[in-house]
Amino acid sequence: MSDIRPAVVAFLRGFAVGYGVKATVEIGRHAIGTIALIVRQSKARSQKLLIERIIAALWSRRNAQFGLFLGTALFLYRAMLAVIRKIFRLRRDQLHPAQVFAAGGVAALAIAIDSGRDAMSRRRTLTLYAAAKSIQYLVQVLVHKEKLPRIPSLPGWLFTAACGQIMFAWFYHPETLPPSYDRWISLMANMDQGLRRALRDVHFHRVAYGTAPSLNSNISSYIQRHGFDSSNVSVME
């Protein structure tokens, strides 16, 4: 029983943090909206609406699912470590990194519980983070075991490769990125989004070099917005 107690405590803490953060953010958003509503409507009606939204946030199935996901992931991780230590008769400081990695893999199964409206975005974010950290760990182990040579500025090269992958996805496969990534890169890039869509059409051969674009294509829209006649312009030009 003493071995499973830390896992139970981890579940309770994870659920409290996950559910509490989601509910607090939702209540805060409603509170800000209510302040704006008070200016336009009666104070009594606004307060009643805020109370209804607070109750809805606390009773939200989506918030409970997120808390359950986080709590279950921490429970599985702690429980798996306890099982591994018991099977191999290890102390806490004797765990091999591969055993910790295996426990983390089992804990990751808890993501199936998170099925809320924005769950897919969180899954993409967690996948990107986990993939990057896993590659980093693998490279570090291989270099330490002298399976890979020590390359000067290797972290910088890996960071560049990761950024290149994300930028490729931003240009051609934005649906694979979390919406927050897409919005942030679009803001920082300061690029005409019509041009971005037009380049995507070229990449996927929806338009061909040397041919006039169709009138309803992204390239035609981009050309017309810049004051040109799309019927007299080809992609090659």
Coordinates of N, CA and C in Angstrom, one line a residue:
M1 N 0.8 -1.2 0.0 CA 0.0 0.0 0.0 C 0.9 1.3 0.0
S2 N 2.0 1.2 0.7 CA 2.9 2.4 0.8 C 3.5 2.7 -0.6
D3 N 3.6 1.6 -1.5 CA 4.2 1.9 -2.8 C 3.2 2.6 -3.7
I4 N 1.9 2.4 -3.5 CA 1.0 3.0 -4.4 C 0.5 4.3 -3.9
R5 N 0.8 4.7 -2.6 CA 0.3 5.9 -2.1 C 0.8 7.1 -2.9
P6 N 2.1 7.2 -3.2 CA 2.6 8.4 -4.0 C 1.8 8.5 -5.3
A7 N 1.5 7.4 -5.9 CA 0.7 7.4 -7.2 C -0.7 8.0 -7.0
V8 N -1.3 7.6 -5.9 CA -2.7 8.2 -5.6 C -2.6 9.7 -5.3
V9 N -1.6 10.1 -4.6 CA -1.4 11.5 -4.3 C -1.1 12.3 -5.6
A10 N -0.3 11.7 -6.5 CA 0.0 12.3 -7.7 C -1.3 12.5 -8.6
F11 N -2.2 11.5 -8.5 CA -3.4 11.6 -9.3 C -4.3 12.7 -8.7
L12 N -4.4 12.8 -7.4 CA -5.2 13.9 -6.8 C -4.6 15.3 -7.1
R13 N -3.3 15.4 -7.0 CA -2.7 16.7 -7.3 C -2.9 17.0 -8.8
G14 N -2.7 16.0 -9.7 CA -2.8 16.3 -11.1 C -4.2 16.7 -11.5
F15 N -5.2 16.0 -10.9 CA -6.6 16.3 -11.2 C -6.9 17.7 -10.7
A16 N -6.5 18.0 -9.5 CA -6.7 19.4 -8.9 C -6.1 20.5 -9.8
V17 N -4.9 20.3 -10.2 CA -4.2 21.3 -11.0 C -4.8 21.4 -12.4
G18 N -5.1 20.3 -13.1 CA -5.6 20.3 -14.4 C -7.0 20.9 -14.4
Y19 N -7.9 20.4 -13.5 CA -9.3 20.9 -13.5 C -9.3 22.4 -13.0
G20 N -8.5 22.6 -11.9 CA -8.5 24.0 -11.4 C -8.0 25.0 -12.3
V21 N -6.9 24.8 -13.1 CA -6.4 25.7 -14.0 C -7.4 26.0 -15.2
K22 N -8.0 24.9 -15.7 CA -8.9 25.1 -16.8 C -10.2 25.8 -16.4
A23 N -10.7 25.5 -15.2 CA -11.9 26.2 -14.7 C -11.6 27.6 -14.3
T24 N -10.4 27.9 -13.8 CA -10.1 29.3 -13.4 C -9.9 30.1 -14.6
V25 N -9.3 29.6 -15.7 CA -9.1 30.4 -16.9 C -10.5 30.7 -17.5
E26 N -11.4 29.7 -17.5 CA -12.7 29.9 -18.1 C -13.5 30.9 -17.3
I27 N -13.4 30.8 -16.0 CA -14.1 31.8 -15.1 C -13.6 33.2 -15.3
G28 N -12.2 33.3 -15.4 CA -11.6 34.6 -15.6 C -12.0 35.2 -17.0
R29 N -12.1 34.4 -18.0 CA -12.6 34.9 -19.3 C -14.0 35.4 -19.2
H30 N -14.9 34.6 -18.5 CA -16.3 35.1 -18.4 C -16.4 36.3 -17.5
A31 N -15.5 36.5 -16.5 CA -15.5 37.7 -15.7 C -15.2 38.9 -16.5
I32 N -14.2 38.8 -17.3 CA -13.8 39.9 -18.2 C -15.0 40.3 -19.1
G33 N -15.6 39.3 -19.7 CA -16.7 39.6 -20.5 C -17.9 40.2 -19.8
T34 N -18.1 39.8 -18.6 CA -19.2 40.3 -17.8 C -18.9 41.8 -17.4
I35 N -17.7 42.2 -17.2 CA -17.4 43.6 -16.9 C -17.8 44.5 -18.1
A36 N -17.5 44.0 -19.3 CA -17.8 44.7 -20.5 C -19.4 44.7 -20.6
L37 N -20.0 43.7 -20.2 CA -21.5 43.6 -20.3 C -22.2 44.6 -19.4
I38 N -21.6 44.8 -18.2 CA -22.2 45.7 -17.2 C -22.3 47.1 -17.8
V39 N -21.3 47.5 -18.6 CA -21.3 48.8 -19.2 C -22.6 49.0 -20.1
R40 N -22.9 47.9 -20.8 CA -24.0 48.0 -21.8 C -25.4 47.6 -21.2
Q41 N -25.4 46.8 -20.2 CA -26.7 46.3 -19.7 C -26.7 46.5 -18.2
S42 N -27.8 46.0 -17.6 CA -28.0 46.2 -16.1 C -27.0 45.3 -15.3
K43 N -26.6 45.8 -14.2 CA -25.7 45.2 -13.3 C -26.3 43.9 -12.8
A44 N -27.5 43.8 -12.4 CA -28.2 42.6 -11.8 C -28.2 41.5 -12.9
R45 N -28.5 41.8 -14.1 CA -28.5 40.8 -15.1 C -27.1 40.3 -15.4
S46 N -26.1 41.2 -15.4 CA -24.8 40.8 -15.6 C -24.2 39.8 -14.5
Q47 N -24.6 40.2 -13.3 CA -24.1 39.3 -12.2 C -24.8 37.9 -12.2
K48 N -26.0 37.9 -12.6 CA -26.7 36.6 -12.7 C -26.1 35.8 -13.8
L49 N -25.7 36.4 -14.9 CA -25.1 35.7 -16.0 C -23.7 35.2 -15.6
L50 N -23.0 36.0 -14.8 CA -21.7 35.6 -14.4 C -21.8 34.3 -13.5
I51 N -22.7 34.3 -12.6 CA -22.9 33.2 -11.7 C -23.3 31.9 -12.5
E52 N -24.1 32.1 -13.5 CA -24.5 30.9 -14.3 C -23.3 30.4 -15.0
R53 N -22.4 31.3 -15.5 CA -21.2 30.8 -16.2 C -20.2 30.2 -15.3
I54 N -20.1 30.7 -14.1 CA -19.2 30.1 -13.1 C -19.6 28.7 -12.8
I55 N -20.9 28.5 -12.6 CA -21.4 27.2 -12.3 C -21.2 26.2 -13.5
A56 N -21.4 26.8 -14.7 CA -21.1 26.0 -15.9 C -19.7 25.6 -16.0
A57 N -18.8 26.5 -15.7 CA -17.3 26.2 -15.7 C -16.9 25.1 -14.7
L58 N -17.5 25.2 -13.5 CA -17.2 24.3 -12.5 C -17.8 22.9 -12.8
W59 N -18.9 22.9 -13.5 CA -19.6 21.6 -13.9 C -19.2 21.1 -15.2
S60 N -18.2 21.8 -15.9 CA -17.9 21.5 -17.2 C -17.2 20.1 -17.4
R61 N -17.8 19.3 -18.2 CA -17.2 18.0 -18.5 C -15.8 18.1 -19.1
R62 N -15.6 19.1 -20.0 CA -14.4 19.3 -20.7 C -13.2 19.6 -19.7
N63 N -13.5 20.4 -18.7 CA -12.5 20.7 -17.6 C -12.2 19.5 -16.8
A64 N -13.3 18.7 -16.5 CA -13.1 17.5 -15.7 C -12.2 16.5 -16.4
Q65 N -12.5 16.4 -17.7 CA -11.7 15.5 -18.6 C -10.2 15.8 -18.6
F66 N -10.0 17.1 -18.7 CA -8.6 17.5 -18.7 C -7.9 17.2 -17.4
G67 N -8.6 17.5 -16.3 CA -8.1 17.1 -15.0 C -7.9 15.6 -14.8
L68 N -8.8 14.9 -15.3 CA -8.7 13.4 -15.2 C -7.5 12.9 -16.1
F69 N -7.3 13.5 -17.2 CA -6.2 13.1 -18.1 C -4.9 13.4 -17.4
L70 N -4.7 14.6 -16.8 CA -3.4 14.9 -16.1 C -3.2 14.1 -14.9
G71 N -4.3 13.9 -14.1 CA -4.2 13.1 -12.9 C -3.8 11.6 -13.2
T72 N -4.5 11.1 -14.3 CA -4.3 9.7 -14.6 C -2.8 9.5 -15.2
A73 N -2.4 10.5 -16.0 CA -1.0 10.4 -16.5 C 0.0 10.3 -15.4
L74 N -0.1 11.2 -14.4 CA 0.8 11.2 -13.2 C 0.7 9.9 -12.4
F75 N -0.6 9.4 -12.3 CA -0.8 8.2 -11.5 C -0.1 7.0 -12.2
L76 N -0.3 6.9 -13.5 CA 0.3 5.8 -14.3 C 1.8 5.8 -14.2
Y77 N 2.4 7.0 -14.3 CA 3.8 7.2 -14.3 C 4.4 6.8 -12.9
R78 N 3.8 7.3 -11.8 CA 4.2 6.9 -10.5 C 4.0 5.4 -10.2
A79 N 2.9 4.9 -10.6 CA 2.6 3.5 -10.4 C 3.6 2.6 -11.1
M80 N 3.9 2.9 -12.4 CA 4.8 2.1 -13.2 C 6.2 2.1 -12.6
L81 N 6.6 3.3 -12.1 CA 7.9 3.3 -11.4 C 7.9 2.4 -10.2
A82 N 6.9 2.4 -9.5 CA 6.8 1.6 -8.3 C 6.8 0.1 -8.7
V83 N 6.1 -0.3 -9.7 CA 6.1 -1.6 -10.2 C 7.5 -2.1 -10.6
I84 N 8.2 -1.2 -11.4 CA 9.5 -1.5 -11.9 C 10.5 -1.7 -10.8
R85 N 10.4 -0.8 -9.8 CA 11.3 -0.9 -8.6 C 11.1 -2.2 -7.8
K86 N 9.8 -2.6 -7.8 CA 9.5 -3.8 -7.0 C 9.9 -5.1 -7.8
I87 N 9.7 -5.1 -9.1 CA 10.1 -6.2 -9.9 C 11.6 -6.4 -9.9
F88 N 12.4 -5.3 -10.1 CA 13.8 -5.4 -10.2 C 14.5 -5.1 -8.9
R89 N 13.7 -4.9 -7.8 CA 14.2 -4.7 -6.5 C 15.3 -3.5 -6.5
L90 N 14.8 -2.4 -6.9 CA 15.7 -1.2 -7.1 C 15.3 -0.2 -6.1
R91 N 16.3 0.6 -5.7 CA 16.0 1.8 -5.0 C 15.6 3.0 -5.9
R92 N 15.1 4.1 -5.4 CA 14.7 5.2 -6.3 C 15.8 5.7 -7.1
D93 N 17.0 5.7 -6.6 CA 18.2 6.3 -7.4 C 18.8 5.3 -8.3
Q94 N 18.3 4.0 -8.4 CA 18.9 3.0 -9.2 C 18.1 2.8 -10.5
L95 N 17.1 3.6 -10.8 CA 16.3 3.4 -12.0 C 17.1 3.7 -13.2
H96 N 17.0 2.9 -14.2 CA 17.7 3.1 -15.5 C 16.9 4.1 -16.3
P97 N 17.5 5.0 -17.1 CA 16.7 5.9 -17.9 C 15.7 5.2 -18.8
A98 N 16.1 4.0 -19.3 CA 15.1 3.3 -20.2 C 13.9 2.9 -19.4
Q99 N 14.0 2.6 -18.1 CA 12.9 2.2 -17.3 C 12.0 3.4 -17.1
V100 N 12.6 4.6 -16.9 CA 11.8 5.8 -16.7 C 11.1 6.2 -18.0
F101 N 11.8 6.0 -19.1 CA 11.2 6.2 -20.4 C 10.0 5.3 -20.6
A102 N 10.1 4.0 -20.2 CA 9.0 3.1 -20.4 C 7.8 3.5 -19.5
A103 N 8.1 4.0 -18.3 CA 7.0 4.5 -17.4 C 6.3 5.7 -18.1
G104 N 7.1 6.5 -18.7 CA 6.5 7.7 -19.3 C 5.6 7.3 -20.5
G105 N 6.1 6.3 -21.2 CA 5.3 5.8 -22.4 C 3.9 5.2 -22.0
V106 N 3.9 4.5 -20.9 CA 2.6 4.0 -20.3 C 1.8 5.2 -19.9
A107 N 2.4 6.1 -19.2 CA 1.6 7.3 -18.7 C 1.0 8.1 -19.9
A108 N 1.7 8.1 -21.0 CA 1.2 8.8 -22.2 C -0.2 8.3 -22.7
L109 N -0.5 7.0 -22.4 CA -1.8 6.4 -22.8 C -3.0 7.2 -22.2
A110 N -2.7 7.9 -21.2 CA -3.8 8.7 -20.5 C -4.3 9.8 -21.4
I111 N -3.6 10.1 -22.5 CA -4.1 11.2 -23.3 C -5.4 10.8 -24.0
A112 N -5.7 9.5 -24.1 CA -6.9 9.1 -24.7 C -8.1 9.6 -23.9
I113 N -7.9 9.9 -22.6 CA -9.0 10.5 -21.8 C -9.4 11.9 -22.2
D114 N -8.4 12.6 -22.7 CA -8.6 14.0 -23.0 C -9.3 14.1 -24.4
S115 N -10.6 14.3 -24.4 CA -11.3 14.3 -25.7 C -12.2 15.5 -25.8
G116 N -11.7 16.6 -25.2 CA -12.5 17.9 -25.2 C -12.4 18.5 -26.6
R117 N -13.0 19.7 -26.6 CA -13.0 20.5 -27.9 C -11.6 20.8 -28.4
D118 N -10.7 21.2 -27.5 CA -9.4 21.6 -27.9 C -8.3 20.5 -27.6
A119 N -8.8 19.3 -27.5 CA -7.9 18.2 -27.2 C -6.9 17.9 -28.3
M120 N -7.3 18.0 -29.5 CA -6.4 17.8 -30.7 C -5.2 18.7 -30.7
S121 N -5.5 20.0 -30.4 CA -4.4 21.0 -30.3 C -3.4 20.6 -29.2
R122 N -3.9 20.2 -28.0 CA -3.0 19.8 -26.9 C -2.2 18.6 -27.3
R123 N -2.8 17.7 -28.0 CA -2.1 16.4 -28.4 C -1.0 16.8 -29.4
R124 N -1.2 17.7 -30.3 CA -0.2 18.1 -31.2 C 1.0 18.8 -30.5
T125 N 0.6 19.6 -29.5 CA 1.7 20.3 -28.7 C 2.5 19.3 -27.9
L126 N 1.8 18.4 -27.2 CA 2.5 17.4 -26.5 C 3.4 16.5 -27.3
T127 N 2.9 16.2 -28.5 CA 3.6 15.3 -29.4 C 4.9 16.0 -29.9
L128 N 4.8 17.3 -30.3 CA 5.9 18.0 -30.7 C 7.0 18.1 -29.6
Y129 N 6.5 18.4 -28.4 CA 7.5 18.5 -27.3 C 8.1 17.1 -27.0
A130 N 7.3 16.1 -26.9 CA 7.8 14.8 -26.6 C 8.8 14.3 -27.7
A131 N 8.5 14.5 -28.9 CA 9.3 14.1 -30.0 C 10.7 14.8 -30.0
A132 N 10.6 16.1 -29.8 CA 11.9 16.9 -29.7 C 12.8 16.4 -28.5
K133 N 12.2 16.2 -27.3 CA 12.9 15.8 -26.2 C 13.4 14.4 -26.3
S134 N 12.7 13.5 -27.0 CA 13.1 12.1 -27.2 C 14.3 12.1 -28.1
I135 N 14.3 12.9 -29.2 CA 15.4 12.9 -30.1 C 16.7 13.5 -29.4
Q136 N 16.4 14.5 -28.6 CA 17.5 15.1 -27.8 C 18.2 14.1 -26.9
Y137 N 17.3 13.4 -26.2 CA 17.8 12.4 -25.2 C 18.6 11.3 -25.9
L138 N 18.0 10.8 -27.1 CA 18.7 9.7 -27.8 C 20.0 10.1 -28.3
V139 N 20.1 11.3 -28.9 CA 21.4 11.8 -29.4 C 22.4 12.0 -28.2
Q140 N 22.0 12.5 -27.1 CA 22.9 12.6 -26.0 C 23.4 11.3 -25.5
V141 N 22.6 10.3 -25.5 CA 23.0 8.9 -25.0 C 24.0 8.3 -26.0
L142 N 23.7 8.5 -27.3 CA 24.6 7.9 -28.3 C 25.9 8.6 -28.3
V143 N 26.0 9.9 -28.1 CA 27.2 10.6 -28.0 C 28.0 10.2 -26.8
H144 N 27.3 10.0 -25.6 CA 27.9 9.6 -24.4 C 28.5 8.2 -24.5
K145 N 27.8 7.3 -25.3 CA 28.3 6.0 -25.5 C 29.3 5.9 -26.6
E146 N 29.6 7.0 -27.2 CA 30.6 7.1 -28.4 C 30.1 6.4 -29.6
K147 N 28.8 6.3 -29.7 CA 28.2 5.7 -30.9 C 28.0 6.8 -32.0
L148 N 28.0 8.0 -31.6 CA 28.0 9.2 -32.5 C 29.2 10.1 -32.1
P149 N 29.8 10.7 -33.1 CA 30.9 11.6 -32.8 C 30.4 12.9 -32.1
R150 N 31.3 13.5 -31.4 CA 30.9 14.8 -30.8 C 31.0 15.9 -31.9
I151 N 29.9 16.4 -32.3 CA 29.9 17.4 -33.3 C 29.8 18.8 -32.7
P152 N 30.7 19.7 -33.1 CA 30.7 21.0 -32.5 C 29.3 21.7 -32.8
S153 N 28.8 22.4 -31.9 CA 27.5 23.1 -32.1 C 26.4 22.2 -32.5
L154 N 26.4 21.0 -32.0 CA 25.3 20.0 -32.4 C 23.9 20.5 -31.9
P155 N 23.8 21.0 -30.7 CA 22.5 21.5 -30.3 C 21.9 22.6 -31.2
G156 N 22.8 23.5 -31.7 CA 22.4 24.5 -32.6 C 21.9 23.9 -33.9
W157 N 22.6 22.9 -34.4 CA 22.2 22.2 -35.7 C 20.8 21.5 -35.5
L158 N 20.6 20.9 -34.3 CA 19.4 20.2 -34.1 C 18.2 21.2 -33.9
F159 N 18.5 22.4 -33.3 CA 17.5 23.4 -33.2 C 17.1 23.9 -34.5
T160 N 18.1 24.1 -35.4 CA 17.8 24.6 -36.7 C 17.0 23.6 -37.5
A161 N 17.3 22.3 -37.4 CA 16.5 21.3 -38.1 C 15.1 21.3 -37.6
A162 N 14.9 21.4 -36.3 CA 13.6 21.4 -35.7 C 12.8 22.6 -36.2
C163 N 13.4 23.8 -36.2 CA 12.8 25.0 -36.7 C 12.4 24.9 -38.2
G164 N 13.3 24.3 -39.0 CA 13.0 24.1 -40.4 C 11.8 23.2 -40.6
Q165 N 11.6 22.2 -39.8 CA 10.5 21.3 -39.9 C 9.2 22.1 -39.5
I166 N 9.3 22.9 -38.5 CA 8.1 23.7 -38.1 C 7.7 24.7 -39.2
M167 N 8.7 25.3 -39.8 CA 8.4 26.3 -40.8 C 7.8 25.7 -42.1
F168 N 8.3 24.5 -42.4 CA 7.8 23.7 -43.5 C 6.3 23.4 -43.3
A169 N 6.0 23.0 -42.1 CA 4.6 22.7 -41.7 C 3.8 24.0 -41.8
W170 N 4.3 25.1 -41.3 CA 3.6 26.3 -41.3 C 3.2 26.7 -42.8
F171 N 4.2 26.6 -43.7 CA 3.9 26.9 -45.1 C 2.9 25.9 -45.7
Y172 N 3.2 24.6 -45.6 CA 2.5 23.7 -46.5 C 1.5 22.8 -45.7
H173 N 1.6 22.6 -44.4 CA 0.7 21.7 -43.7 C 0.4 22.4 -42.4
P174 N -0.3 23.5 -42.4 CA -0.6 24.2 -41.1 C -1.6 23.5 -40.2
E175 N -2.3 22.5 -40.8 CA -3.3 21.8 -40.0 C -2.5 20.8 -39.0
T176 N -1.2 20.6 -39.2 CA -0.5 19.7 -38.3 C 0.1 20.5 -37.2
L177 N 0.0 21.8 -37.2 CA 0.5 22.6 -36.1 C -0.6 23.0 -35.1
P178 N -0.3 23.2 -33.8 CA -1.3 23.8 -32.9 C -1.7 25.2 -33.4
P179 N -2.9 25.5 -33.3 CA -3.4 26.9 -33.7 C -2.5 28.0 -33.1
S180 N -2.1 27.8 -31.9 CA -1.3 28.9 -31.3 C 0.0 29.1 -32.0
Y181 N 0.7 28.0 -32.4 CA 1.9 28.0 -33.2 C 1.6 28.8 -34.5
D182 N 0.6 28.4 -35.2 CA 0.2 29.0 -36.5 C 0.0 30.5 -36.4
R183 N -0.8 30.9 -35.3 CA -1.0 32.3 -35.1 C 0.2 33.1 -34.8
W184 N 1.1 32.5 -33.9 CA 2.3 33.2 -33.5 C 3.3 33.4 -34.6
I185 N 3.5 32.4 -35.4 CA 4.4 32.5 -36.6 C 3.9 33.4 -37.6
S186 N 2.5 33.4 -37.8 CA 1.9 34.3 -38.8 C 2.1 35.7 -38.4
L187 N 2.0 36.0 -37.1 CA 2.2 37.4 -36.6 C 3.6 37.8 -36.7
M188 N 4.5 37.0 -36.3 CA 6.0 37.3 -36.4 C 6.5 37.4 -37.8
A189 N 6.0 36.6 -38.7 CA 6.4 36.6 -40.0 C 6.1 37.8 -40.8
N190 N 4.9 38.5 -40.4 CA 4.5 39.7 -41.1 C 4.4 39.4 -42.6
M191 N 3.8 38.3 -43.0 CA 3.8 37.9 -44.4 C 2.3 37.9 -44.9
D192 N 2.1 38.3 -46.1 CA 0.8 38.3 -46.7 C 0.2 36.9 -46.7
Q193 N -0.9 36.7 -46.0 CA -1.4 35.3 -45.9 C -1.9 34.8 -47.3
G194 N -2.3 35.8 -48.1 CA -2.7 35.4 -49.5 C -1.6 34.8 -50.3
L195 N -0.4 35.4 -50.1 CA 0.8 34.8 -50.8 C 1.2 33.5 -50.2
R196 N 1.0 33.3 -48.9 CA 1.3 32.0 -48.3 C 0.3 30.9 -48.9
R197 N -0.9 31.2 -49.0 CA -1.9 30.3 -49.6 C -1.6 30.0 -51.1
A198 N -1.1 31.0 -51.8 CA -0.8 30.9 -53.2 C 0.5 30.0 -53.3
L199 N 1.5 30.1 -52.5 CA 2.6 29.3 -52.5 C 2.3 27.8 -52.2
R200 N 1.3 27.7 -51.3 CA 0.9 26.3 -51.0 C 0.2 25.7 -52.2
D201 N -0.6 26.4 -52.9 CA -1.2 25.9 -54.2 C -0.1 25.4 -55.2
V202 N 0.9 26.2 -55.3 CA 2.0 25.9 -56.2 C 2.7 24.6 -55.7
H203 N 2.9 24.5 -54.4 CA 3.6 23.3 -53.9 C 2.8 22.0 -54.1
F204 N 1.5 22.1 -54.0 CA 0.7 20.9 -54.2 C 0.1 20.8 -55.6
H205 N 0.7 21.6 -56.5 CA 0.4 21.4 -58.0 C -1.1 21.7 -58.3
R206 N -1.7 22.6 -57.4 CA -3.0 23.0 -57.8 C -3.0 24.0 -58.9
V207 N -1.9 24.7 -59.1 CA -1.6 25.5 -60.2 C -0.3 25.1 -60.8
A208 N -0.1 25.4 -62.1 CA 1.2 24.9 -62.8 C 1.9 26.1 -63.3
Y209 N 3.2 26.0 -63.3 CA 4.1 27.1 -63.8 C 3.8 27.3 -65.3
G210 N 3.8 28.5 -65.7 CA 3.6 28.8 -67.1 C 2.2 28.9 -67.6
T211 N 1.2 28.7 -66.7 CA -0.2 28.7 -67.1 C -0.9 29.8 -66.3
A212 N -1.9 30.3 -66.9 CA -2.7 31.4 -66.2 C -3.5 30.8 -65.1
P213 N -3.5 31.3 -63.9 CA -4.3 30.8 -62.8 C -5.8 31.0 -63.0
S214 N -6.6 30.1 -62.5 CA -8.1 30.2 -62.6 C -8.5 31.5 -61.8
L215 N -9.7 32.0 -62.2 CA -10.2 33.2 -61.6 C -10.5 33.1 -60.1
N216 N -10.8 31.9 -59.6 CA -11.1 31.8 -58.2 C -10.0 31.2 -57.4
S217 N -8.8 31.2 -57.9 CA -7.7 30.6 -57.2 C -7.1 31.6 -56.2
N218 N -6.3 31.1 -55.3 CA -5.6 32.0 -54.3 C -4.7 33.0 -55.0
I219 N -4.0 32.5 -56.1 CA -3.0 33.3 -56.8 C -3.8 34.5 -57.5
S220 N -4.9 34.2 -58.1 CA -5.7 35.2 -58.7 C -6.2 36.3 -57.7
S221 N -6.6 35.8 -56.5 CA -7.0 36.8 -55.5 C -5.9 37.6 -55.1
Y222 N -4.7 37.0 -54.9 CA -3.5 37.8 -54.5 C -3.2 38.8 -55.5
I223 N -3.2 38.4 -56.8 CA -2.8 39.4 -57.9 C -3.8 40.5 -58.0
Q224 N -5.1 40.2 -57.9 CA -6.2 41.3 -58.0 C -6.1 42.2 -56.8
R225 N -5.7 41.7 -55.6 CA -5.6 42.6 -54.4 C -4.5 43.6 -54.6
H226 N -3.5 43.3 -55.5 CA -2.4 44.2 -55.7 C -2.5 45.0 -57.0
G227 N -3.8 45.0 -57.5 CA -4.1 45.9 -58.6 C -3.7 45.4 -60.0
F228 N -3.5 44.1 -60.2 CA -3.1 43.6 -61.5 C -4.3 42.8 -62.1
D229 N -4.3 42.6 -63.4 CA -5.3 41.8 -64.1 C -4.8 40.3 -64.1
S230 N -5.4 39.5 -63.4 CA -4.9 38.1 -63.2 C -5.1 37.3 -64.6
S231 N -5.9 37.8 -65.5 CA -6.1 37.1 -66.8 C -4.8 37.2 -67.7
N232 N -4.0 38.2 -67.4 CA -2.8 38.5 -68.2 C -1.5 38.1 -67.5
V233 N -1.7 37.4 -66.4 CA -0.5 37.0 -65.6 C -0.4 35.5 -65.5
S234 N 0.8 34.9 -65.7 CA 1.0 33.5 -65.5 C 1.8 33.3 -64.3
V235 N 1.8 32.1 -63.7 CA 2.6 31.8 -62.5 C 4.0 32.0 -62.8
M236 N 4.5 31.7 -64.0 CA 5.9 31.8 -64.3 C 6.4 33.3 -64.3
E237 N 5.5 34.2 -64.6 CA 5.8 35.6 -64.6 C 5.7 36.2 -63.3

